[in-house]
XYZ file of C-alpha atoms in Angstrom:
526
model
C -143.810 -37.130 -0.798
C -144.771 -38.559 -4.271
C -144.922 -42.305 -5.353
C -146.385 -42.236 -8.673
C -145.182 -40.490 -11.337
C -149.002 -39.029 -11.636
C -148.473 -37.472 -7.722
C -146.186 -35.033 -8.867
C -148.404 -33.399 -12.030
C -150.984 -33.521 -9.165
C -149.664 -31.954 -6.426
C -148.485 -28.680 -8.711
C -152.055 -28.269 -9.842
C -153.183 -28.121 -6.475
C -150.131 -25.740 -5.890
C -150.951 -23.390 -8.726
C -153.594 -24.685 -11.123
C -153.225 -21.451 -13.487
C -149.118 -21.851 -14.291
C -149.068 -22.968 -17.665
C -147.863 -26.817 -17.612
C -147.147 -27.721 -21.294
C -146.922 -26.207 -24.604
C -146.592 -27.221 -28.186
C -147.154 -24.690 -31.441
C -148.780 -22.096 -29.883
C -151.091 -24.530 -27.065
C -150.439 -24.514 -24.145
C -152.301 -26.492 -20.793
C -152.378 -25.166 -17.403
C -151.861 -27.505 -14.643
C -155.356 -27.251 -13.674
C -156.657 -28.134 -17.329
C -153.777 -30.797 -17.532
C -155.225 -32.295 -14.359
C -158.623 -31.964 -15.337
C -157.884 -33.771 -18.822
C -156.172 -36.298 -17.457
C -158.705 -37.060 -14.853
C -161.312 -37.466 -17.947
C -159.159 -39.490 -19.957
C -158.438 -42.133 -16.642
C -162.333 -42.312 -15.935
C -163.561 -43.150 -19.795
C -160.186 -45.766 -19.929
C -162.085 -46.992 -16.357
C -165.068 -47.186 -18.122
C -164.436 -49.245 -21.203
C -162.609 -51.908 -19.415
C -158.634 -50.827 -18.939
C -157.316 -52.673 -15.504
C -154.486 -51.771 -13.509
C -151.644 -53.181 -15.568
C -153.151 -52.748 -18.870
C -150.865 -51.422 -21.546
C -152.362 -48.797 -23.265
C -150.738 -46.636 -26.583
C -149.980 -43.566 -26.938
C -149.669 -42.971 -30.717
C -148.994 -39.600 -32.224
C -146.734 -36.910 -32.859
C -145.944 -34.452 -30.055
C -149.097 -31.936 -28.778
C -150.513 -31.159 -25.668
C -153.458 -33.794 -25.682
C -150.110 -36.459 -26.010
C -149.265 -35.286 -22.185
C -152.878 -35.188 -20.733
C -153.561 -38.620 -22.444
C -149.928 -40.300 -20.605
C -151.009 -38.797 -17.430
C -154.680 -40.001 -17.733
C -152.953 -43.736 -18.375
C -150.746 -43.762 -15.297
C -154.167 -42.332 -13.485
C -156.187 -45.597 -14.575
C -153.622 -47.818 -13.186
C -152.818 -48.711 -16.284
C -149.054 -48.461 -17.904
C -149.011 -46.437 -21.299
C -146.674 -47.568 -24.351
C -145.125 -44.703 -26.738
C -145.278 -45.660 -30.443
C -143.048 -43.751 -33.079
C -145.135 -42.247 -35.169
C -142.243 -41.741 -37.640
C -142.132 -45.589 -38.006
C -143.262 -48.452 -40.397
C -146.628 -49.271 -39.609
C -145.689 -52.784 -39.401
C -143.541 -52.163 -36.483
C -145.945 -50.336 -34.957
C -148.221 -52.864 -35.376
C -145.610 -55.080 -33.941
C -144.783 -53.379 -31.012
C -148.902 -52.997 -30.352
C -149.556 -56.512 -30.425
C -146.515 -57.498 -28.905
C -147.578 -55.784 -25.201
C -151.272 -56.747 -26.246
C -152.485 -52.739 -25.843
C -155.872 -52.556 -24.227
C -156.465 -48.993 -25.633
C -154.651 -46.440 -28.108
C -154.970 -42.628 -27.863
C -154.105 -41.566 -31.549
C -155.049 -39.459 -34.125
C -157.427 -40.354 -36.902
C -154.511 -40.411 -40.015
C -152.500 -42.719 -37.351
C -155.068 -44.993 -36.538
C -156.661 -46.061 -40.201
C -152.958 -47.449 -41.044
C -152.309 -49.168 -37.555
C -155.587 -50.246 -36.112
C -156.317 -52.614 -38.918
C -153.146 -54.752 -38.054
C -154.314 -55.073 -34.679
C -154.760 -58.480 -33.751
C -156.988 -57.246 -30.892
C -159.609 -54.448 -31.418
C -158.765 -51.967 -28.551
C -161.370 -51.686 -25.325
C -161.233 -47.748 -26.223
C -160.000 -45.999 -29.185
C -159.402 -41.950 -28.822
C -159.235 -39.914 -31.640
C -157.549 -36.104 -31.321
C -159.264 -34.547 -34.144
C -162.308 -35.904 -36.395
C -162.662 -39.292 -35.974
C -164.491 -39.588 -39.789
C -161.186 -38.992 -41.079
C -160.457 -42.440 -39.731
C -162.797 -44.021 -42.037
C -163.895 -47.504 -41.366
C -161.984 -49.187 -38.293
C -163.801 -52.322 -36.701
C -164.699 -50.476 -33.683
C -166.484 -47.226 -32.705
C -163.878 -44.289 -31.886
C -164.480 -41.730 -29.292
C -163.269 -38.179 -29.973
C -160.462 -36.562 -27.358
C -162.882 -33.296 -27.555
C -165.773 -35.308 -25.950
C -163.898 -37.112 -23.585
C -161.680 -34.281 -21.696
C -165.126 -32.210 -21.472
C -166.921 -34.025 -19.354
C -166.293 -32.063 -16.184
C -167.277 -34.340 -13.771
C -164.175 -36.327 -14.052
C -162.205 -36.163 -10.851
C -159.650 -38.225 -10.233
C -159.858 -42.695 -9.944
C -159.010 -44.252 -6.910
C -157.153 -46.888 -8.060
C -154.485 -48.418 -6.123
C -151.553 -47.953 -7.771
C -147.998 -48.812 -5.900
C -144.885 -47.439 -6.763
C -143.270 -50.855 -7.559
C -146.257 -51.026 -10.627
C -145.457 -50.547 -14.089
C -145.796 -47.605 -15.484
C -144.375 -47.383 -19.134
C -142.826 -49.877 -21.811
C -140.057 -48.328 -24.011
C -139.316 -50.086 -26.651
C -136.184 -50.425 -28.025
C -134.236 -52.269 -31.127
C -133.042 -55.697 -30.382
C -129.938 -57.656 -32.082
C -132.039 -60.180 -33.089
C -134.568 -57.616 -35.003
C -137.692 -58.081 -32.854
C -137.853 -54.681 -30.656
C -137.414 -55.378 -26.650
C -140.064 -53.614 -24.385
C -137.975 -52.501 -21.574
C -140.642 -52.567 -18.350
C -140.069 -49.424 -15.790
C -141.767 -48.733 -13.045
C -143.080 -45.647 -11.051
C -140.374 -46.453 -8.725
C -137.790 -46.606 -11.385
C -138.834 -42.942 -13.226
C -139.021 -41.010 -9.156
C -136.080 -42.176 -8.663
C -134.066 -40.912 -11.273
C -136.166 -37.294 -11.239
C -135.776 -36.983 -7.789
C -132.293 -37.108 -8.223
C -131.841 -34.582 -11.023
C -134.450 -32.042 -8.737
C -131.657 -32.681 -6.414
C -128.740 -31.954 -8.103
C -129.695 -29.817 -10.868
C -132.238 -27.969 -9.175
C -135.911 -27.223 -10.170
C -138.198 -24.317 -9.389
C -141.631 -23.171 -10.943
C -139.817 -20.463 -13.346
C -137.872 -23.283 -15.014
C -138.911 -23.713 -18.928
C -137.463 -26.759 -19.968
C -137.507 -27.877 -23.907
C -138.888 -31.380 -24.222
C -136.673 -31.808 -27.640
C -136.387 -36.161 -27.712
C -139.336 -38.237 -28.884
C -141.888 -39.424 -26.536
C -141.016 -42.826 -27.186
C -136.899 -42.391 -26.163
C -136.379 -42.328 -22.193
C -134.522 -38.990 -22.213
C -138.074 -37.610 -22.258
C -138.442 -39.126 -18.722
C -136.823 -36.112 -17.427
C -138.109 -33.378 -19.099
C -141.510 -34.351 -18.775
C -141.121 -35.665 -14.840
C -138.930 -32.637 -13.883
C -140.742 -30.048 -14.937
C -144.188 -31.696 -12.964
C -141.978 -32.142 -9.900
C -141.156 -28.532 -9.949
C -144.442 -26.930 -11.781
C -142.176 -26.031 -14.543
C -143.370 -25.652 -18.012
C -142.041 -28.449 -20.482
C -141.838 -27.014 -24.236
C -142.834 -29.884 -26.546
C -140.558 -29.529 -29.684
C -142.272 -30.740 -32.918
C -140.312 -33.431 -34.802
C -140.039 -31.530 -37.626
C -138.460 -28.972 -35.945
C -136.056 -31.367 -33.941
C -132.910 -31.269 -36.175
C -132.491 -27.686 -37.920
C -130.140 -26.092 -35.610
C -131.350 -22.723 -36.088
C -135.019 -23.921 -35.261
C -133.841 -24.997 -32.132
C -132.197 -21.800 -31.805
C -134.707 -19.996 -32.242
C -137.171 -22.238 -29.837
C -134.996 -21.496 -26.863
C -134.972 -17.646 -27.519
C -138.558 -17.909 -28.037
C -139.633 -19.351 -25.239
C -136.821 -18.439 -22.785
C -135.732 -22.147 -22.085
C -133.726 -22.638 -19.365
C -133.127 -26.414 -19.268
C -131.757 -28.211 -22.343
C -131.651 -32.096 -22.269
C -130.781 -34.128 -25.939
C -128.715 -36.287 -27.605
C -125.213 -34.714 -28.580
C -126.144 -34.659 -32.008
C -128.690 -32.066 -31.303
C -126.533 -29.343 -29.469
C -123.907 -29.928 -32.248
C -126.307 -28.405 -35.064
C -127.358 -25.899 -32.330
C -123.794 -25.157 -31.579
C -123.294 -24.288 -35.243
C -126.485 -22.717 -36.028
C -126.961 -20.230 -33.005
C -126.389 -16.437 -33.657
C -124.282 -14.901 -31.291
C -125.899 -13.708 -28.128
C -128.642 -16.044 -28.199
C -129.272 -18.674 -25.911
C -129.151 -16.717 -22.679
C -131.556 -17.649 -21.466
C -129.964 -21.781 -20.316
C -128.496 -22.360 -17.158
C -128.146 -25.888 -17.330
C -127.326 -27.946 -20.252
C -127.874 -31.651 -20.183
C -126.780 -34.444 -22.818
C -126.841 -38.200 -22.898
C -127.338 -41.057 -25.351
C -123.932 -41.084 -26.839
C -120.404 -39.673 -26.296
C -119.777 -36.032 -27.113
C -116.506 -35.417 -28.835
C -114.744 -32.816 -26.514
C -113.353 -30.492 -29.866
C -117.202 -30.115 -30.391
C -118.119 -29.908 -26.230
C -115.543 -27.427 -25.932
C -117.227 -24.942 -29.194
C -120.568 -25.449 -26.822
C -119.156 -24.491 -23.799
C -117.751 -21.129 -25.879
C -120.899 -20.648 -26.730
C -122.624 -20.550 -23.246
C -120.053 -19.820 -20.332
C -122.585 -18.910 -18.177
C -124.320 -22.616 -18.056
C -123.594 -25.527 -16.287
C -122.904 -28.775 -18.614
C -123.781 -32.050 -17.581
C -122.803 -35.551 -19.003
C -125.600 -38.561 -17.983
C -125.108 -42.301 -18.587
C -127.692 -44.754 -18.433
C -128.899 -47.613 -20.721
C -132.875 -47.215 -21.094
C -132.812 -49.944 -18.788
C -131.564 -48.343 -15.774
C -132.926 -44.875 -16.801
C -129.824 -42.822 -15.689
C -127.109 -44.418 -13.281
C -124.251 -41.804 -13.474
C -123.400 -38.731 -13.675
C -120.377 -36.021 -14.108
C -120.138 -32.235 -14.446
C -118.076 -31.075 -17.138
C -116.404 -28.304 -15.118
C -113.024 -28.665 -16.981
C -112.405 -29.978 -20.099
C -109.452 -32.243 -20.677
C -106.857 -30.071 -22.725
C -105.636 -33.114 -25.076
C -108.979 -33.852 -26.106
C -110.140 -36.765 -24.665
C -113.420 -38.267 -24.258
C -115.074 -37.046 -20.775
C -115.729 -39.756 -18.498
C -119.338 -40.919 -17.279
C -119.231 -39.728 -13.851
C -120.189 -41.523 -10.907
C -123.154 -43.251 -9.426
C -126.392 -41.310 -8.746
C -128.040 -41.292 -5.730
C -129.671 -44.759 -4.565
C -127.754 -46.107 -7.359
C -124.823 -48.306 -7.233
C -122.307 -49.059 -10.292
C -119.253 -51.532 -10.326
C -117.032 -52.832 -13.002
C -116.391 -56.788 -13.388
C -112.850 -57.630 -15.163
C -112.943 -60.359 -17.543
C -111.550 -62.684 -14.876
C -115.239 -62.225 -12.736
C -113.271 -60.199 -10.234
C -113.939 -56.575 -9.352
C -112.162 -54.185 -11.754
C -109.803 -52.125 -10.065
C -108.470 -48.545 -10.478
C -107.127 -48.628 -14.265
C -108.660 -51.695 -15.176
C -111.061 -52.669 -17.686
C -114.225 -53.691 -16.875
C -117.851 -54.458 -17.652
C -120.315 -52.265 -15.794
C -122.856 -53.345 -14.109
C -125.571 -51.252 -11.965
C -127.797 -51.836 -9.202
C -130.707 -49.984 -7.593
C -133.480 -48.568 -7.531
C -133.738 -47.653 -10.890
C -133.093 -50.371 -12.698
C -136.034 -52.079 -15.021
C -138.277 -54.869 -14.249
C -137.196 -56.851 -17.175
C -137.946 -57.102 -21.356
C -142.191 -57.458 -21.728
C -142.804 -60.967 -22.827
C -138.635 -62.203 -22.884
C -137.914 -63.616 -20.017
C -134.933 -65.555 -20.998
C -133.622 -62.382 -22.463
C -134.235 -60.559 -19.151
C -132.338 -63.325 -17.269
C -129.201 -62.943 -19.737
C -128.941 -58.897 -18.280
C -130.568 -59.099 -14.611
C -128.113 -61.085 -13.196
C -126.933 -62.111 -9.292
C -124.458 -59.602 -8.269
C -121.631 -61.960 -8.797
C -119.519 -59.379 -6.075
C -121.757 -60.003 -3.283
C -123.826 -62.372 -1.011
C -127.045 -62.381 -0.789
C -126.771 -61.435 -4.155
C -129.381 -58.799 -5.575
C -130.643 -58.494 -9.088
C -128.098 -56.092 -11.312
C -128.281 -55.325 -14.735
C -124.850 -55.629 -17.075
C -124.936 -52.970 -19.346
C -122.809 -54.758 -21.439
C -120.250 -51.183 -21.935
C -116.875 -51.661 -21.018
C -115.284 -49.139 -18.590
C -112.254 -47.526 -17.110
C -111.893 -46.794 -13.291
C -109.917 -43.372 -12.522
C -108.579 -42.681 -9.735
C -110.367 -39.770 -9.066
C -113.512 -42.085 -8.508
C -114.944 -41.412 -11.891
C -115.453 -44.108 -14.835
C -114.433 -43.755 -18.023
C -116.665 -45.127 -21.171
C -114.700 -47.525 -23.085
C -116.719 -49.015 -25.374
C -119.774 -51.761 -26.326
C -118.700 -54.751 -25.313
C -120.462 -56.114 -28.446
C -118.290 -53.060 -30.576
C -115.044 -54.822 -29.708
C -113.932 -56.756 -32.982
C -110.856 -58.982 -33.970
C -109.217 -58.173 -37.110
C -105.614 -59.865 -38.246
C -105.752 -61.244 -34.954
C -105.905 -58.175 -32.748
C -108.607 -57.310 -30.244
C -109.653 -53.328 -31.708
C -112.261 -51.300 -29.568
C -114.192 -49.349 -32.159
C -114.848 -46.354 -29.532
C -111.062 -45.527 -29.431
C -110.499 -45.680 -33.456
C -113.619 -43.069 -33.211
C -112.249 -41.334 -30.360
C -108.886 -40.418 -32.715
C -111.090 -39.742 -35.715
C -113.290 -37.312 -33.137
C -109.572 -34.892 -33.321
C -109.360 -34.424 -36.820
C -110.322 -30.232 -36.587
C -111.535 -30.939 -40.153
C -113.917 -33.696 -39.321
C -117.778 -33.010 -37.862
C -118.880 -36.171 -37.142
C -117.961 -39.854 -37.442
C -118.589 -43.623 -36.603
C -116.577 -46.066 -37.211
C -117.724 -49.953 -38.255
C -116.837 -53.544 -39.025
C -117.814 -56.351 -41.634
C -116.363 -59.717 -41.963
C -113.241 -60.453 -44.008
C -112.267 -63.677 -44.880
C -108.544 -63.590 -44.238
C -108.694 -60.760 -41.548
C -111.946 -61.440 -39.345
C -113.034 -58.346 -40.310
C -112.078 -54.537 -41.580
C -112.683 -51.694 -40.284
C -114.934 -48.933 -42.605
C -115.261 -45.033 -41.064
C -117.946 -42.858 -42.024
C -117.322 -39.373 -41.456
C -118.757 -35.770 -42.500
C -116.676 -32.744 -42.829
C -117.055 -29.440 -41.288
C -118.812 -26.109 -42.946
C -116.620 -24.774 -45.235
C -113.724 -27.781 -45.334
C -112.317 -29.983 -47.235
C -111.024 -33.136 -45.925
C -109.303 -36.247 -47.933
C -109.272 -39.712 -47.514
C -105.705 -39.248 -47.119
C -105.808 -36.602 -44.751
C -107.714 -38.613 -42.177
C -106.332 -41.779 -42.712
C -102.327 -39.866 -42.311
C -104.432 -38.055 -38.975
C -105.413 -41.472 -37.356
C -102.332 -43.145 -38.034
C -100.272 -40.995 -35.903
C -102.619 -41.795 -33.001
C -102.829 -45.483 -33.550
C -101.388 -48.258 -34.372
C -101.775 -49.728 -37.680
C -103.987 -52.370 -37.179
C -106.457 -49.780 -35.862
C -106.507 -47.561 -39.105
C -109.742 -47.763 -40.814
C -108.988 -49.633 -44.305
C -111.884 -47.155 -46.073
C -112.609 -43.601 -45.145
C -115.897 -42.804 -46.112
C -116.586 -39.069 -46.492
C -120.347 -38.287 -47.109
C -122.759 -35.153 -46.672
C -124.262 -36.296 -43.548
C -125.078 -39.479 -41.336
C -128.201 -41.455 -41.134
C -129.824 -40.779 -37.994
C -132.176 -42.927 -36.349
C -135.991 -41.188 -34.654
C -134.405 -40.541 -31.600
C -131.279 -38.547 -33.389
C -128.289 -41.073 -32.666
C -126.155 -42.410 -35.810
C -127.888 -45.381 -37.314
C -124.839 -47.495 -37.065
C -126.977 -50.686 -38.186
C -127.914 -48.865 -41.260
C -124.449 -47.810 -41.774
C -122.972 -51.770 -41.473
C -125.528 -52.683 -44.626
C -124.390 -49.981 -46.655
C -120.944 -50.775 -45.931
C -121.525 -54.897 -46.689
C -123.547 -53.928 -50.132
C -120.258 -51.631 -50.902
C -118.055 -54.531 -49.948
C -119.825 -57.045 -52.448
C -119.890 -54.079 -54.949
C -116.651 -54.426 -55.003
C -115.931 -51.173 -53.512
């Protein structure tokens, strides 16, 4: 049995060394060279310093040497940190200092912008390519090439438990300073050994590794695929929203495990030729609610694979699940599912009683895979790990802060951020539902729906949507659609149709971006 996230890329190398492990553009690793490089990186991270619990970054866009360098971190002791490479520098730089990295695996164009904003020169600096490209950096680099050859690296024995850290994600917080959400090996094995479990996972699995390295749905495509020595398909970021790329990625490589962000099978929904994508049997989505007119046009498009829907704030990695067997005929949203193994979820009613059947409620989760808290913010850990207010001794439980529906079948029903439920003219308006109703318009391909402040009313509501292919849609024509599915109050006062919607690096609507734009209109006079 595995403990550490490491174990598992271990023990399929000793399985079958030559199965190929990863891939990226044409590269590929073996298990056996994936073990050996990692095994090289862990010793020279030894060597210059890194101690068990070190942070240590991982900065670059997806290759090969991005996997052998994460599991030569977790091999050190150490826990390694993801940075976008997409982002400002001066988040980066942010993020870096923030978890005070010991050590940054990069790439030479990467590290001349960041590394001067350290405040700390890291103990080790690797470099995949030339390292004079760099230029001058305030401390000697040491190129990946030299570093994964030595071939006397075997691997450290450093004792590493399961309750250890082994990776900071980083995610945006309401107050604008990013929140580095601490998980442990404990917290990852759990949630994999779970989906091995339910989904299933054999050596002839291919699954596509299509989120960023720095959003937790990579978790399971990277983790999976070592529990089962699967190969993991690294899908280049430029490559990560053209539908018919992706397309064309699966067919390619015969794929047989999808796992994204709705917004990702909805381009490859639209952009896959007939009689591709054959090769999936299981589907996979999370991050964001999938409007069932667009989950049903996927599930036309592969009847022969089974569709899951997972829930799970990066926090708690993944804490329910359902199987979309049958899809509600009036088009509804799906629900969430219920609790994964070693995982228990509960809804609290505004009243700090249990929520019962058909009630509204606040979820909350507890077990084993829930974080250790935010890096460096403990009050703000203390506001979400909370006593279970339902029980005695109470354990630590994180409140999601999403509001949710009990059904009587034993599944929940997403609802809503609690944070996304306004007050305008004096009613209480859950922003989920007015997007839910927009989500039926056949004309309509995506759309989100927010609020600004309004002096008389509270605030208005403003929806942001993007036709489908080939239609043309009307202000009028969604606002007459909406209103005979709401009530008034809950009809957007501006319909905003546009080309397409910002996304943020990890492909879900930028709804922040979206509430500037619609303030600046607002004081436009718009």
């Amino acid at each position: 049995m595995a403990y550490l996230l490491h174990e598992l890329m271990q023990r399929s190398a000793g399985r079958d060394p030559s199965h190929e492990a990863v891939r990226c553009a044409g590269r590929t690793l073996n298990y056996g060279e994936l073990n050996a490089a990692s095994n090289a990186i862990a010793q020279a991270l030894i060597a210059a310093g890194v101690e068990r619990g070190d942070r240590v970054a991982v900065y670059m866009t997806k290759r090969v040497e991005a996997i052998a360098g994460i599991y030569g971190v977790l091999k050190a002791g150490a826990a390694y940190v993801p940075l976008d490479p997409k982002a400002p520098v001066s988040r980066v730089a942010l993020v870096a200092n923030d978890c005070a990295i010991a050590a940054m695996l990069t790439t030479p164009d990467l590290a001349a912008k960041v590394v001067p904003e350290l405040e700390t020169s890291p103990k080790l600096l690797v470099l995949v390519g030339d390292e004079e490209a760099a230029g001058h950096l305030g401390c000697d680099p040491t190129r990946y090439v030299d570093v994964v050859t030595d071939s006397r690296a075997t691997d450290p024995e450093v004792p590493v438990l399961d309750i250890d850290l082994a990776y900071i994600l980083y995610t945006s917080g309401s107050t604008g300073t990013p929140k580095g959400v601490m998980l442990t090996h404990r917290n990852a094995l759990t949630f994999v050994e779970w989906c091995a479990e339910t989904i299933g996972v054999t050596s002839d699995d291919r699954f596509a590794n299509h989120a960023p390295i720095h959003f937790d749905l990579s978790v399971f495509d990277l983790y999976l695929a070592a529990f089962g020595g699967s190969t993991v398909v690294l899908i280049p970021e430029r490559e990560a929203f053209f539908g018919a790329a992706l397309a064309d990625i699966i067919d390619q490589e015969q794929v047989t495990v999808w796992y994204s962000v709705p917004s990702a099978l909805r381009l490859l929904t639209k952009a896959a030729k007939p009689g591709s994508l054959a090769s999936l049997r299981t589907v996979v989505f999370a991050g964001e609610v999938y409007p069932t007119p667009a989950l049903r046009q996927l599930r036309e498009r592969i009847p022969h694979a089974e569709l899951w829907n997972l829930y799970g704030p990066t926090e708690t990695n993944v804490c329910t699940n359902y199987k979309v067997e049958q899809l509600p005929p009036d088009d509804q949203s799906i629900p969430i599912g219920r609790a994964c193994s070693n995982t228990e979820v509960f809804a609290v009613a505004a009243d700090g009683q249990a929520a019962g059947v058909g009630q509204e409620g606040e979820l909350y989760v507890r077990g084993a895979t829930v974080m250790k808290g935010y890096w460096g913010q403990p009050a703000k850990s203390a506001e979400v790990l909370v006593p279970d207010p339902l029980s005695y001794p109470p354990d630590l439980v994180f409140r999601t802060g999403d509001l949710v529906k009990l059904q009587p079948d034993g599944n929940f029903h997403f609802l809503g951020r609690r944070d996304h439920q306004v007050k305008s003219r004096g009613y209480r308006i859950e922003l989920g539902e007015v997007e839910s109703a927009l989500s039926t318009h056949p004309g309509l391909d995506e759309s989100v729906v927010v609020s600004v402040p309004h002096d008389e009313w509270g605030c208005v509501l403003v929806a942001w949507v993007t036709a489908r292919d080939g239609v043309d849609v009307t202000e009028r024509d969604v606002r007459r659609h909406v209103a005979g599915r709401l009530p008034g109050y809950m009809v957007p006062t501006s319909i905003r149709i546009v080309g397409q919607l910002p996304k943020t690096s990890t492909g879900k609507i930028d709804r922040p971006l979206l509430i500037e734009s619609t303030k600046k209109l607002r004081l436009a006079g718009d």
